[in-house]
Short mmCIF file of C-alpha atoms in Angstrom, two decimals:
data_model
loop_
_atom_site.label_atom_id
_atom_site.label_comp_id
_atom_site.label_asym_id
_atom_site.label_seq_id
_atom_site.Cartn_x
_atom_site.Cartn_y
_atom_site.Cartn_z
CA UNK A 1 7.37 -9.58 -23.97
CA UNK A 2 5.60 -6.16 -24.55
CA UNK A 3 5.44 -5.76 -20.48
CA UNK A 4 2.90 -3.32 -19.39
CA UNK A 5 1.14 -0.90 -22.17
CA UNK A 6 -0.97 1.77 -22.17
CA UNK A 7 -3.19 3.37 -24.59
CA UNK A 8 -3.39 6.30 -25.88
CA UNK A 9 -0.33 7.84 -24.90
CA UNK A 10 -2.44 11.63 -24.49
CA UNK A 11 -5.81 12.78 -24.41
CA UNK A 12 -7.42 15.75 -24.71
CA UNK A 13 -11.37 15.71 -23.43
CA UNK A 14 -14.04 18.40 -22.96
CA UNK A 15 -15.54 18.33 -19.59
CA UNK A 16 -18.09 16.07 -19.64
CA UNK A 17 -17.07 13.31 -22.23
CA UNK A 18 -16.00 9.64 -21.03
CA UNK A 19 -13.89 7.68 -22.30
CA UNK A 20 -11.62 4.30 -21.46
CA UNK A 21 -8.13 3.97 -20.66
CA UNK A 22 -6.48 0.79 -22.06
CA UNK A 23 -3.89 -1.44 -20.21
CA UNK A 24 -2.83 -4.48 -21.15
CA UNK A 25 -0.08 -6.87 -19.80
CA UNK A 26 1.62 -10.00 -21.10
CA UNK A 27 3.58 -11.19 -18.37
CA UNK A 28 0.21 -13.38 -16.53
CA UNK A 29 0.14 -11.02 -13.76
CA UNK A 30 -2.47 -11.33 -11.10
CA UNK A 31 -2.49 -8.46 -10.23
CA UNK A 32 -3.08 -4.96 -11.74
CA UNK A 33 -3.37 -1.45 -10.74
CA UNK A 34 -4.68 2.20 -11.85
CA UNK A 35 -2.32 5.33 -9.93
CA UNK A 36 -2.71 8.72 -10.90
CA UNK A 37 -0.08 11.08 -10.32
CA UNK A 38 -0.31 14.93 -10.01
CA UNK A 39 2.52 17.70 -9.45
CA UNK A 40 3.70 17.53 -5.34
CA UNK A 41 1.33 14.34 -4.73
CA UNK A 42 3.02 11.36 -5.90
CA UNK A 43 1.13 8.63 -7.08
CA UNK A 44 -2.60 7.81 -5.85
CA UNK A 45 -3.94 4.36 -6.11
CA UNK A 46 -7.53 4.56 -7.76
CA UNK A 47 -8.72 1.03 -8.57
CA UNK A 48 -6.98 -2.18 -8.23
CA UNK A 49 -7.62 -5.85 -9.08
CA UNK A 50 -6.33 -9.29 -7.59
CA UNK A 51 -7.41 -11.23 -10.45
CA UNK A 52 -9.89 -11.43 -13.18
CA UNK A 53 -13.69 -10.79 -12.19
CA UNK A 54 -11.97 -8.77 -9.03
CA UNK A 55 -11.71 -5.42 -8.69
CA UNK A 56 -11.41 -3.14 -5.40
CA UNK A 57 -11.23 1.01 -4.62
CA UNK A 58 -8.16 2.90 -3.98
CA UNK A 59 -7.48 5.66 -2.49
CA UNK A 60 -9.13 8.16 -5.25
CA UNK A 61 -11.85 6.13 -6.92
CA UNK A 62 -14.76 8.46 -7.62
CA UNK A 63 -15.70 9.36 -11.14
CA UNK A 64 -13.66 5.86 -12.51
CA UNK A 65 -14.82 3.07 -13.21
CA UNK A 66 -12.61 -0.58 -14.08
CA UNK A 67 -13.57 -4.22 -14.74
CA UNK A 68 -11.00 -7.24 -15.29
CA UNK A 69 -12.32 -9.36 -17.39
CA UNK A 70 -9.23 -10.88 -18.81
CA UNK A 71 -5.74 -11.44 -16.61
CA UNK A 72 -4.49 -9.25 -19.47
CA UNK A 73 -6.50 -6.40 -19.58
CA UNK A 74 -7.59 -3.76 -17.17
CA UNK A 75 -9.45 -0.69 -18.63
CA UNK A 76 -9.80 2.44 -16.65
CA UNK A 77 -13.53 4.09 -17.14
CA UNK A 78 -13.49 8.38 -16.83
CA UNK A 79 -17.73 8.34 -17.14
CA UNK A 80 -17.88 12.37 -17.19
CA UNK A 81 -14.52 14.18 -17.24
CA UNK A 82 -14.02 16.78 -15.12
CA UNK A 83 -10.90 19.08 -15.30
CA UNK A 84 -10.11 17.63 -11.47
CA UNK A 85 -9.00 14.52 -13.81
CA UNK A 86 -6.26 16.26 -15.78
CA UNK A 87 -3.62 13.79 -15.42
CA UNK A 88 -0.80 11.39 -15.79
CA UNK A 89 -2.55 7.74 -15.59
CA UNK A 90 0.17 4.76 -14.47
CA UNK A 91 -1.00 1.20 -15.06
CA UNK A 92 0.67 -1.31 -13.35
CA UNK A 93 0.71 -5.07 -13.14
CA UNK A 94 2.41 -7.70 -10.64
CA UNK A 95 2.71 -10.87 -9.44
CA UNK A 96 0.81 -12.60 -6.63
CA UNK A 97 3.56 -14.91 -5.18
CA UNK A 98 4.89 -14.17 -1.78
CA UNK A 99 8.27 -16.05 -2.33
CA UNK A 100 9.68 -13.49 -4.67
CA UNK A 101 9.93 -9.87 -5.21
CA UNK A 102 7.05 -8.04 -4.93
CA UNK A 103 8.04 -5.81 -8.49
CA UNK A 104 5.69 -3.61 -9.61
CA UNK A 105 5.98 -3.05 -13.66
CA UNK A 106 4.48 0.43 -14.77
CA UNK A 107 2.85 0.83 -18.16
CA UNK A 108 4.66 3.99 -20.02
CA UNK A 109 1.70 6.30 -18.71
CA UNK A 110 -1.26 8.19 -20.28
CA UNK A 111 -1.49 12.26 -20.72
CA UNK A 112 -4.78 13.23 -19.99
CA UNK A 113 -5.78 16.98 -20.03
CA UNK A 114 -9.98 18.18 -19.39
CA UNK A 115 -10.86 21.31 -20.59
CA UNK B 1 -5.17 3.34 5.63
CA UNK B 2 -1.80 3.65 5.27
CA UNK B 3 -0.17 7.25 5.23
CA UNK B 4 3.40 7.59 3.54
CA UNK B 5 5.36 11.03 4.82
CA UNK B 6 8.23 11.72 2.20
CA UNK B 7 11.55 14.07 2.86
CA UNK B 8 13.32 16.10 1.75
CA UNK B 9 10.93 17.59 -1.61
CA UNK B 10 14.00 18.33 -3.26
CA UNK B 11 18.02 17.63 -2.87
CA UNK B 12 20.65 19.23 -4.36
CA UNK B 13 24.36 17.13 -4.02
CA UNK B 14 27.73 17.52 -5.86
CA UNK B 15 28.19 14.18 -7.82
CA UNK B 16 30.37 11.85 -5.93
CA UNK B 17 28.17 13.04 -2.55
CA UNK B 18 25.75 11.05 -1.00
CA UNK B 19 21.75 11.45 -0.64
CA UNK B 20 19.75 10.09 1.82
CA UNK B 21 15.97 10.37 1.29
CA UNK B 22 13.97 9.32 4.61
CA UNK B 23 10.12 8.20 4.44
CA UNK B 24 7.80 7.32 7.27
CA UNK B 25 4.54 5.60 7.45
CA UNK B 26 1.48 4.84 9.32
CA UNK B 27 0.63 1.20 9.22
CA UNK B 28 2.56 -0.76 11.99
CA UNK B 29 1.13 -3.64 9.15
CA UNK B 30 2.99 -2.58 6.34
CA UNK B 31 5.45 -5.21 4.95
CA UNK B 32 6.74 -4.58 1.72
CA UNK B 33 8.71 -1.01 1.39
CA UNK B 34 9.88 -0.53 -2.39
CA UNK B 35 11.66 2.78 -3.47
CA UNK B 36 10.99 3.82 -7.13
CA UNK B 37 12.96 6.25 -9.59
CA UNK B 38 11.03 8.31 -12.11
CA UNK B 39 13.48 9.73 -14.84
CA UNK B 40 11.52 13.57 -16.66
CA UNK B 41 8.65 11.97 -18.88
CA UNK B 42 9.52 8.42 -17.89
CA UNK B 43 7.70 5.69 -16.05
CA UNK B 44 8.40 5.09 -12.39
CA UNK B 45 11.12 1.54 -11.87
CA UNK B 46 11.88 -0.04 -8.88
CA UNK B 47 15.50 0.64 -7.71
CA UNK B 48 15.56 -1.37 -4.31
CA UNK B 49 12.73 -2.99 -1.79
CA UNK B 50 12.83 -4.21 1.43
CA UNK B 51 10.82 -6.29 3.46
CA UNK B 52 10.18 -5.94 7.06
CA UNK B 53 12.29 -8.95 8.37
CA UNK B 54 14.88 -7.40 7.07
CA UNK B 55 16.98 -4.32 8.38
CA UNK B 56 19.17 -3.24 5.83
CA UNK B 57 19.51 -3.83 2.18
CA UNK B 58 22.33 -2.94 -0.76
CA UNK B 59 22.83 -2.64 -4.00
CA UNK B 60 25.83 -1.89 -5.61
CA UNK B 61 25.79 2.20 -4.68
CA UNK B 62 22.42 2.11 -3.28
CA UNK B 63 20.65 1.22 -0.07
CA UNK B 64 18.02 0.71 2.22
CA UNK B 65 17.10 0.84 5.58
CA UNK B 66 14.29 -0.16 7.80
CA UNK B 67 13.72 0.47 11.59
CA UNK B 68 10.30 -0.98 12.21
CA UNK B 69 10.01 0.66 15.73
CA UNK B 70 10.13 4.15 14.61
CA UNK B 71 8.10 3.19 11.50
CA UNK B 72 10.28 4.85 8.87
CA UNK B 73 12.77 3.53 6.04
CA UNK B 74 15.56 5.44 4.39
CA UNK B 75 16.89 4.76 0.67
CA UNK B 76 20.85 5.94 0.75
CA UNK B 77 23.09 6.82 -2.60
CA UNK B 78 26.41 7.13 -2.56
CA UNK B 79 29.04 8.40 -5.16
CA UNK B 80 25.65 10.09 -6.62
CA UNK B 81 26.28 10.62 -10.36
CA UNK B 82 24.41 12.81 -12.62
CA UNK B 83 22.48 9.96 -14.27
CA UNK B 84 21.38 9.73 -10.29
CA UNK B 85 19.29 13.10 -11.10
CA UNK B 86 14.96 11.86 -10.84
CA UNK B 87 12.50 11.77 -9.02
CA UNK B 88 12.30 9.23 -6.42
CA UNK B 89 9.66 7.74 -4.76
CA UNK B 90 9.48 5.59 -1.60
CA UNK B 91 6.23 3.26 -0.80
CA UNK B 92 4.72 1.19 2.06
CA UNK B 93 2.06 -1.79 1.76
CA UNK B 94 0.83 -3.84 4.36
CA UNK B 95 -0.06 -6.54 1.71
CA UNK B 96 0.10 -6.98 -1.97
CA UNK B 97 2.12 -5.07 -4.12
CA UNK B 98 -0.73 -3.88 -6.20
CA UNK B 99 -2.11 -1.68 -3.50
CA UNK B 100 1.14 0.57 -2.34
CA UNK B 101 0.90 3.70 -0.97
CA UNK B 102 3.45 6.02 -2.02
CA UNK B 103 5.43 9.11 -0.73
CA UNK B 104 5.21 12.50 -2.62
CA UNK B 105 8.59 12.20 -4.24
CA UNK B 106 12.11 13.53 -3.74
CA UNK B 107 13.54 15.46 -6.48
CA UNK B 108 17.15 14.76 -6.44
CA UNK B 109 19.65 16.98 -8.41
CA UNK B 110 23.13 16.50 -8.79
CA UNK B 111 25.06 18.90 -9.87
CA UNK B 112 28.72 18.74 -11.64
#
């Protein structure tokens, strides 16, 4: 199993430009989530989803856009870049079951500077 | 929502010390408290999680601890190493795992 990826691995866009975020997952996890993270802040939930067709706000949504069209895929939207969204992007992906662990498996992470 | 508070920002031990990070949170909800290690350039992995019927958990040199009525949860190291050196990160969720709410981070350094 690949696990979680994401692609590209960095970005560079001018302010203004959109473009998608690719994650993808092989293990048949329900459930999948976007996190930015940013020096001193940790990681900050944008968009989640509990399964395809189902997607819900994090913490940090506006200016991103997802869908879930797939169980295995769950693209991340920037629709105009702003240099507020210079960033490391973590997808994740995990099961729904209640009866085990909880684990949540993080893609290797996207580089994205605005200018 | 949930609010995750996250101390020390950084801790410096000798190797063969102990660390203790503590983390406290909002939501008297939250049931699911994971702690996550984040090696320079690396993704972040889960090291240990706890859930809230549960007080204390170990693993090998590294624990966990929960005290529900005070709403916070400490992750302990022991005989740190320097392969210990990260950042790590502690999280709360009152439901699913793919909606945690995480701490700032703890950068832990230990030196020779």
């Amino acid at each position: 199993n690949a696990g979680v990826t994401q692609t590209p691995k960095f970005q560079v866009l001018k302010t203004g430009q959109s473009m998608t975020l690719q994650c993808a997952q092989d293990m048949n996890h329900e459930y999948m989530s976007w996190y930015r993270q940013d020096p001193g802040m940790g990681l900050r939930l944008i968009h989640y989803s509990v399964g395809a067709g189902i997607t819900d706000q994090g913490e940090v949504p506006n200016g991103y856009n997802v869908s879930r069209s797939t169980t295995e895929d769950f693209p991340l939207r920037l629709l105009s870049a702003a240099p507020s969204q210079t960033s490391v992007y973590f997808c994740a992906s995990s099961t729904r079951t209640d009866f085990v662990s909880r684990t949540q498996y993080f893609g290797p992470g996207t580089r994205l500077l605005v200018l | 929502g949930e609010n995750v508070e996250q101390h020390p920002s950084t801790l410096s031990v000798q190797e063969g010390d102990s660390a203790v990070i503590k983390c406290t949170y909002s939501d008297s909800a939250s049931n699911y408290f994971p702690w996550y290690k984040q090696e320079l350039g690396k993704r972040p992995q889960l090291i240990i999680d706890i859930r809230s019927n549960v007080g204390e958990k170990k693993d090998q040199r590294i624990a966990v601890t929960l005290n529900k009525t005070a709403k916070h949860f400490s992750l302990h190291i022991t005989e740190t190493q320097p392969e210990d050196s990260a950042v790590y990160f502690c999280a709360a969720t009152p439901g699913t795992a793919s909606k945690l709410t995480f701490g700032t981070g703890t950068r832990l350094q230990v030196t020779l």
